[in-house]
Every structure is written in structure tokens, then in C-alpha cells.
Coordinates of C-alpha atoms in Angstrom, one line a residue:
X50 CA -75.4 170.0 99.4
X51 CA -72.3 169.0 96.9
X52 CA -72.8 165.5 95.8
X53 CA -69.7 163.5 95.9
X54 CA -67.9 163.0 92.8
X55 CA -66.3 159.0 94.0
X56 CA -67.8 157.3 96.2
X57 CA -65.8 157.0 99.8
X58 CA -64.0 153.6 98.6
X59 CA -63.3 154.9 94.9
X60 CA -61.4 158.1 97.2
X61 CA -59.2 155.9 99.0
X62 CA -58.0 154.0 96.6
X63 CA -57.4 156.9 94.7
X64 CA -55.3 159.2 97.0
X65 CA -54.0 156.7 99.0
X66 CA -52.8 154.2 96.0
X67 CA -49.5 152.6 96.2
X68 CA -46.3 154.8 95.3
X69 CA -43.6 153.8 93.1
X70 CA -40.8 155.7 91.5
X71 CA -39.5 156.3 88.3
X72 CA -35.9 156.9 87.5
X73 CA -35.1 157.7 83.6
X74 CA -32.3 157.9 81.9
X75 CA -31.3 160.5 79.6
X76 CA -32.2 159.4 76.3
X77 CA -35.5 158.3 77.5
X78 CA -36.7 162.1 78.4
X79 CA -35.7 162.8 75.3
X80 CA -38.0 160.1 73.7
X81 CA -41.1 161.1 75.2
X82 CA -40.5 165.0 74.5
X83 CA -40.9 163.6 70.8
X84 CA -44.8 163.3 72.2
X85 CA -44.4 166.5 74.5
X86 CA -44.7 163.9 77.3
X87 CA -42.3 163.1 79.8
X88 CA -42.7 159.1 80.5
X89 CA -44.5 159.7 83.7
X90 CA -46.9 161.5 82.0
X91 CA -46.8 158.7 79.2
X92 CA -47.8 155.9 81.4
X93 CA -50.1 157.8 83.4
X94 CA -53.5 156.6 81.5
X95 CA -52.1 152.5 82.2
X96 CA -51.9 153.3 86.2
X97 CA -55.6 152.2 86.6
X98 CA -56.9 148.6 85.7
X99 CA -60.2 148.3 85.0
X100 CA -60.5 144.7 85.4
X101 CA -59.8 142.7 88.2
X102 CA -56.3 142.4 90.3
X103 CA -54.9 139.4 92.7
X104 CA -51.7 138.9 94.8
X105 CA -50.8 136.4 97.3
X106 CA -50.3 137.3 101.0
X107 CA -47.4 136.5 102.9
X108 CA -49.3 133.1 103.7
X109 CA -50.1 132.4 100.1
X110 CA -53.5 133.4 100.3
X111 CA -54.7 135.2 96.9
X112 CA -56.3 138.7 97.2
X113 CA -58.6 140.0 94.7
X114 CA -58.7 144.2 94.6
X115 CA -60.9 145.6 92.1
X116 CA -59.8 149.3 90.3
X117 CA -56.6 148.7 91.3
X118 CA -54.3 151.6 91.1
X119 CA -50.9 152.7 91.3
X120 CA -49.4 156.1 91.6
X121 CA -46.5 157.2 89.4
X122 CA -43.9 159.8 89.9
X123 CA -40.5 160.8 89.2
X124 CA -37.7 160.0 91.2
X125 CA -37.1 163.7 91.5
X126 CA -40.2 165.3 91.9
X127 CA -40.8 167.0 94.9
X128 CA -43.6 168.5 96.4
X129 CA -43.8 172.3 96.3
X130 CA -42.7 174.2 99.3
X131 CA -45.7 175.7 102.0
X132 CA -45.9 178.9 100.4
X133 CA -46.3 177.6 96.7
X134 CA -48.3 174.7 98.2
X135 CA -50.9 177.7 100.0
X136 CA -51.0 179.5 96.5
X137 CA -52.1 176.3 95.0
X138 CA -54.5 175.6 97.6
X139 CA -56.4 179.3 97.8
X140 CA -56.3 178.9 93.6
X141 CA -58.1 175.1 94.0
X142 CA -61.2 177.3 96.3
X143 CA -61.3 180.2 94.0
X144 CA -61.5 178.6 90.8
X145 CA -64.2 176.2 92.6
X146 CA -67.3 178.6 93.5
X147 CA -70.4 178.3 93.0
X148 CA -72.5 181.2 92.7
X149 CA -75.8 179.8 93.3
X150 CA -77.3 180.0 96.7
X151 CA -80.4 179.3 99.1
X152 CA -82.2 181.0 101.5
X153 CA -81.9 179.4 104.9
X154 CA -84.0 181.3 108.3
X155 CA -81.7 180.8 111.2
X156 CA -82.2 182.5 114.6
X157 CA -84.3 185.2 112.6
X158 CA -81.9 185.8 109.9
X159 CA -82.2 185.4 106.5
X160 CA -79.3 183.7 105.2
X161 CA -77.9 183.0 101.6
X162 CA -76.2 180.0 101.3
X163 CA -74.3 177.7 98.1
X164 CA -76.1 175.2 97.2
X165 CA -73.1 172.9 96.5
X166 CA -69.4 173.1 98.0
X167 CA -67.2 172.0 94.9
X168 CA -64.7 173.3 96.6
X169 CA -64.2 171.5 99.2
X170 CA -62.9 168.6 96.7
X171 CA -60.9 170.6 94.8
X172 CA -59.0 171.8 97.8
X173 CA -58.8 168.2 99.2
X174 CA -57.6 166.9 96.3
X175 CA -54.9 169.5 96.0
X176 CA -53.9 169.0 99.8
X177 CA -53.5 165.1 99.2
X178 CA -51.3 166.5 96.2
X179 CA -49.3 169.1 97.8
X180 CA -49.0 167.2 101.5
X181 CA -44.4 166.7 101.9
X182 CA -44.3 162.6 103.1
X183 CA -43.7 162.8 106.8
X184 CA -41.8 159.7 108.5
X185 CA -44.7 158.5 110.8
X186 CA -47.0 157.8 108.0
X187 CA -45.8 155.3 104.9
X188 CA -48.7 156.7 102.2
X189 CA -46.1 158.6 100.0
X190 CA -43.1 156.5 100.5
X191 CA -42.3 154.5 97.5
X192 CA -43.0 150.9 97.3
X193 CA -40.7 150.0 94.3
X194 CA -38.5 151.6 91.7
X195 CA -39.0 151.6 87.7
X196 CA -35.6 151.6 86.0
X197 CA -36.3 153.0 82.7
X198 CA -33.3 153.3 79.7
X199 CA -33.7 153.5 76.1
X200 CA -32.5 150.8 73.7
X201 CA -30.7 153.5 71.9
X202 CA -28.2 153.8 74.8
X203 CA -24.4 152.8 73.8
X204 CA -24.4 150.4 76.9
X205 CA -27.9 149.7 78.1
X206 CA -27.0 147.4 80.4
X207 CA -24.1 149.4 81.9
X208 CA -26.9 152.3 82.8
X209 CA -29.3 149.8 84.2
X210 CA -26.4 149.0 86.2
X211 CA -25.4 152.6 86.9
X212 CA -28.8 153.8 87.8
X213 CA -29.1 150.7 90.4
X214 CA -26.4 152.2 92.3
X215 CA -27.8 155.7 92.0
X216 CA -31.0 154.3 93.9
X217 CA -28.8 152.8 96.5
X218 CA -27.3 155.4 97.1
X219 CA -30.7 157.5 97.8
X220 CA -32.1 154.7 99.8
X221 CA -28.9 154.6 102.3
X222 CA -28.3 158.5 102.4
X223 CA -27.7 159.6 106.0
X224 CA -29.9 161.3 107.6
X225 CA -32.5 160.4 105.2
X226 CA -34.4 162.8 102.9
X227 CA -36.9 163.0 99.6
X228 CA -37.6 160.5 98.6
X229 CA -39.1 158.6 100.8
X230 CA -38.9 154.9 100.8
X231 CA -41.0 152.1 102.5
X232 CA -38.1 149.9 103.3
X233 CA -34.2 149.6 102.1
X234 CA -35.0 146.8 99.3
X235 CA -37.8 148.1 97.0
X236 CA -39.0 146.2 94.7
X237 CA -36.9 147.0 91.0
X238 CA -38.3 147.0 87.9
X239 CA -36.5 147.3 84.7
X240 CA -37.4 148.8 81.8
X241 CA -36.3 148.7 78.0
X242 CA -37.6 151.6 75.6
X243 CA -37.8 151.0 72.3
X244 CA -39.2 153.7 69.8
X245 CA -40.3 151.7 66.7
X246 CA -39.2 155.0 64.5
X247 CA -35.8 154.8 65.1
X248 CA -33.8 152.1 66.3
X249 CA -32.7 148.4 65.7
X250 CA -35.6 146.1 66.8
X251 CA -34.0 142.8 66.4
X252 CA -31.2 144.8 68.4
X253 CA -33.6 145.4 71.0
X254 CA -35.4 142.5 71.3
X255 CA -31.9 140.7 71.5
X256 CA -30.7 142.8 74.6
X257 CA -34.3 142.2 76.4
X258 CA -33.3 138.4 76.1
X259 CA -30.1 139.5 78.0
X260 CA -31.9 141.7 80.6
X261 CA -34.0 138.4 81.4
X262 CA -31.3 136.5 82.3
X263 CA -29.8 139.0 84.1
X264 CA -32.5 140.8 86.3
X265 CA -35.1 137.8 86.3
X266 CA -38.4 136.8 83.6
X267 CA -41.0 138.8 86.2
X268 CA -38.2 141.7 87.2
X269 CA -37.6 143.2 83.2
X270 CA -40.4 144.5 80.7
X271 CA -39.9 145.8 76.8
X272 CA -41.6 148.9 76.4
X273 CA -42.6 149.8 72.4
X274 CA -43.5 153.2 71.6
X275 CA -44.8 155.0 68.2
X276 CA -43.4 159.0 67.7
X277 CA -43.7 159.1 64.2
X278 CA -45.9 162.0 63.7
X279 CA -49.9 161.2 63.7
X280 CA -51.8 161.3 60.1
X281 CA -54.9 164.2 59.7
X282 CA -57.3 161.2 60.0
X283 CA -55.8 160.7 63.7
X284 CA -55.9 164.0 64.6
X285 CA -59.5 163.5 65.9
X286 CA -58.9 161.0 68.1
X287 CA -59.3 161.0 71.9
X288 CA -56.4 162.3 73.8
X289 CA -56.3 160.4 77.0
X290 CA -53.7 162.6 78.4
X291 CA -55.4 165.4 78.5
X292 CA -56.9 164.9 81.9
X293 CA -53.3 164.4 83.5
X294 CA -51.4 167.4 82.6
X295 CA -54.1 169.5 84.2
X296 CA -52.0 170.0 87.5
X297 CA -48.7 170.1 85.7
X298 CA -50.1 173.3 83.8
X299 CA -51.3 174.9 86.7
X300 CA -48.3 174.4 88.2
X301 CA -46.1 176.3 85.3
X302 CA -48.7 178.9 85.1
X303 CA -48.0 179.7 88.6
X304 CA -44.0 179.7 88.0
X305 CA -44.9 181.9 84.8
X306 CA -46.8 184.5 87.1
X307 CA -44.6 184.4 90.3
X308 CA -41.0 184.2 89.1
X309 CA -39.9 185.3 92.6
X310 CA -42.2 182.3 93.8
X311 CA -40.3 179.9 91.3
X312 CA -37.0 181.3 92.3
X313 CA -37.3 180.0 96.3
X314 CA -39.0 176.9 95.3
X315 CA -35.5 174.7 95.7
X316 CA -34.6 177.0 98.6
X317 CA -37.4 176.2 100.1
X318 CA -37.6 172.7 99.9
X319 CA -34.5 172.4 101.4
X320 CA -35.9 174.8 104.1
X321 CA -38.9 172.2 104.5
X322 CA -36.8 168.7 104.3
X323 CA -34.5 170.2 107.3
X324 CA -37.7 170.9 109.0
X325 CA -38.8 167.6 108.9
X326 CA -35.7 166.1 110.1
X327 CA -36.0 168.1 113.1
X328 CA -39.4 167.1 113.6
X329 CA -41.2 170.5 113.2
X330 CA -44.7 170.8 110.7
X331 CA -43.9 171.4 107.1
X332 CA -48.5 171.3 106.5
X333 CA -49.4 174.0 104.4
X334 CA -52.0 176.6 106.3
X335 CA -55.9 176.2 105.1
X336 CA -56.8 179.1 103.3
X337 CA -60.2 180.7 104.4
X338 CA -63.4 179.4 103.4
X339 CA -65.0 181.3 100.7

């Protein structure tokens, strides 16, 4: 039958990777749009070592994890509400058939089978994806919180500031809703964008000195990007972004052919996040096997 694309350990850590949070400021969506990217989409090829990771355990015991992996989204994202999330779902079977089959006897019957089931991880995959973060389970609450402001703001420092007590004030919202967090103090991390094309680098590099002092050596990190527009020569080269905008496209194709879908999206997650806090299932419906 369908041969497994992971192996079983390769799946956990993929779907079930650590969560953490992103939280841009202006200036820095408009950075990245420079690349067509947003900045989660921009960091999305870094979210997978290939080499070898360690921490220490509460007892000071160091832990080695091997393709370690985080998973990054925006602050903001939300997942889409049941009906866009069963669309998604019955379009992750359909576009997954295959047509070749085998003849099986049973009972006196001559039955034509697939030979493979590559739908079955498409729609599992898409499930994971589409899933709301329920209160009893802690695999899509956040872990920790990226600040991330451009070095082209007129008070960098004053927005790190600003956006700390933005994500306070989401943590400690009564009765809680999306996002989800693991516990009341994340773990913060500060970023400065700089884009190499525009902007004082000295500047830049100054302020980072600044941020250390401020926020801690291990709690701040200097982010240096390239937009100045690629030569012919690099035209050719791999794009290793390719592979992650695949769901974001399907996603806007979907909006594109459903308007009326698109419309009750925020309606609906509303709908679904006053569902949860009354306890009730917000799990989008299997669609039938094909």
C-alpha cells in the first residue's frame, strides 16, 4: 500500500514541533514585501537544523535532539474556521488520487483497489494544519515570542517597548482567546532588521549594542537582509521558498474562488473561539473517503 513519506519519528517532530510567535512591526512587513515575503515566510527555510541540538534540563542535564525544529507563525494568524477548514480538507483528498488499482477476490467478489493511499497524508497533514488549539492539549500554544522591528524605525527601542506591552496584554486578556500561550512568561526574543540596501549600518550595529544591554547578550539578535534586486546570473538559482508558500497559495486560491467563503472567515472565527470557551468541538468533519 502507500509507503510513508517520514518515518514515524521524522512526523512527530514535524507536526508536533515547538510553537513560537512572531510579532512584526510595521516597517518590517514592508521590508520583506521588497522580496514578496512576509518575514515568517522569510525565516521559514532556517526553522530546521540539520546538525545536532542540546539544552539543559531543569537539573542541568544536557539533551541532544537531532532535526530539531521549530514552528513559526504570526502573531495573528489564525486558523481558518470549520467550513473553510472542510473545503481545505475534501481539496487535500481530491488533488491526492491515485488512479491505479488492483484486483483483490473477497467473499467472491472481484474488487478494484488503489494501490497507494497518498491521500491519506495529504489530508493528515492539512488536519494538523487546520486543527483550532484547544485548552486541554499545549501542541499549538506558543512557547516564546519573536519581537521583530526594523532599524529604520524613528525609535526602535520605543517599539520593542511598545510591542512588549502589546504581548502582555494578549497573554493576560480575560477570558482568554487566540493565541494560545503555554504559560504567562514566554520566552522573548528581540529582533533588529537591518536591510543592507538602505539604512545606516554603523547606526544599526550601534543600537544592537544598546538592545544588549537592555534586553540581555542571549535575549537580542541582529538580523541582516539583502533586497537589492538579484543579477540575471542569480536568476537560476534554487529558491528555497518555494516549498513553503504552497499552503499559503492554496489558501488565496480558495478566497479568490469563494468570496462569500472569505467574507465569513473573521465571523466565523469568532463563532469558533466562543465555542471553545464554552467548551463545545470546533474539529472540522472528515470528508468521505474517495
Amino acid at each position: 500500500m502507500s509507503h510513508l513519506k517520514m518515518s514515524y519519528q521524522d512526523f512527530i517532530q514535524s507536526s508536533f514541533s515547538p510553537s513560537v510567535a512572531v510579532m512584526c512591526s510595521p516597517l518590517v512587513d514592508q521590508i520583506c514585501k521588497k522580496n514578496n515575503l512576509s518575514f515568517t515566510e522569510l525565516i521559514q527555510p532556517f526553522c530546521k537544523l540539520n546538525s545536532e541540538a542540546s539544552f539543559r534540563d531543569p537539573s542541568g542535564t544536557i539533551i541532544s535532539v537531532k532535526n530539531f525544529r521549530i514552528n513559526i507563525s504570526d502573531v495573528n494568524s489564525r486558523p481558518p474556521q470549520p467550513t473553510m477548514a472542510r473545503k481545505f480538507l475534501n481539496e487535500s483528498v481530491s488533488c491526492h488520487i491515485n488512479e491505479r488499482t488492483t484486483s483483490l477476490d473477497v467473499g467472491g467478489l472481484n474488487l478494484h483497489v488503489p494501490v497507494a493511499v497518498p491521500w491519506f497524508e495529504a489530508w493528515r497533514d492539512t488536519f494538523l494544519q487546520v486543527q483550532f488549539p484547544s485548552d486541554h492539549e499545549f501542541t499549538k500554544h506558543y512557547l516564546a515570542c519573536m519581537l521583530v522591528v526594523s532599524s529604520r524605525e524613528t525609535s526602535p527601542l520605543d517599539t520593542f517597548v511598545q510591542m512588549g506591552f502589546q504581548l502582555q496584554q494578549m497573554q493576560t486578556i480575560s477570558p482568554a482567546k487566540l493565541p494560545k500561550w503555554f504559560s504567562p512568561a514566554v520566552l522573548r526574543f528581540h529582533v533588529l532588521l537591518h536591510d543592507n540596501t538602505e539604512g545606516d549600518t554603523p547606526l544599526a550595529e550601534s543600537l544592537f549594542e544598546t538592545m544588549k544591554t537592555t534586553y540581555g547578550v542571549n535575549n537580542v539578535f541582529f538580523l541582516s537582509i539583502n533586497s537589492q534586486q538579484a543579477s540575471i546570473s542569480e536568476m537560476h538559482l534554487p529558491d528555497p521558498w518555494s516549498q513553503f508558500l504552497t499552503m499559503h497559495l492554496q489558501s488565496q486560491d480558495v478566497n479568490e474562488a469563494d468570496p462569500e467563503l472569505a467574507r465569513n472567515h473573521l465571523e466565523g472565527l469568532n463563532i469558533v473561539e466562543t465555542a471553545q470557551e464554552a467548551g463545545e468541538s470546533t474539529t472540522p468533519t472528515a470528508p468521505a473517503a474517495p
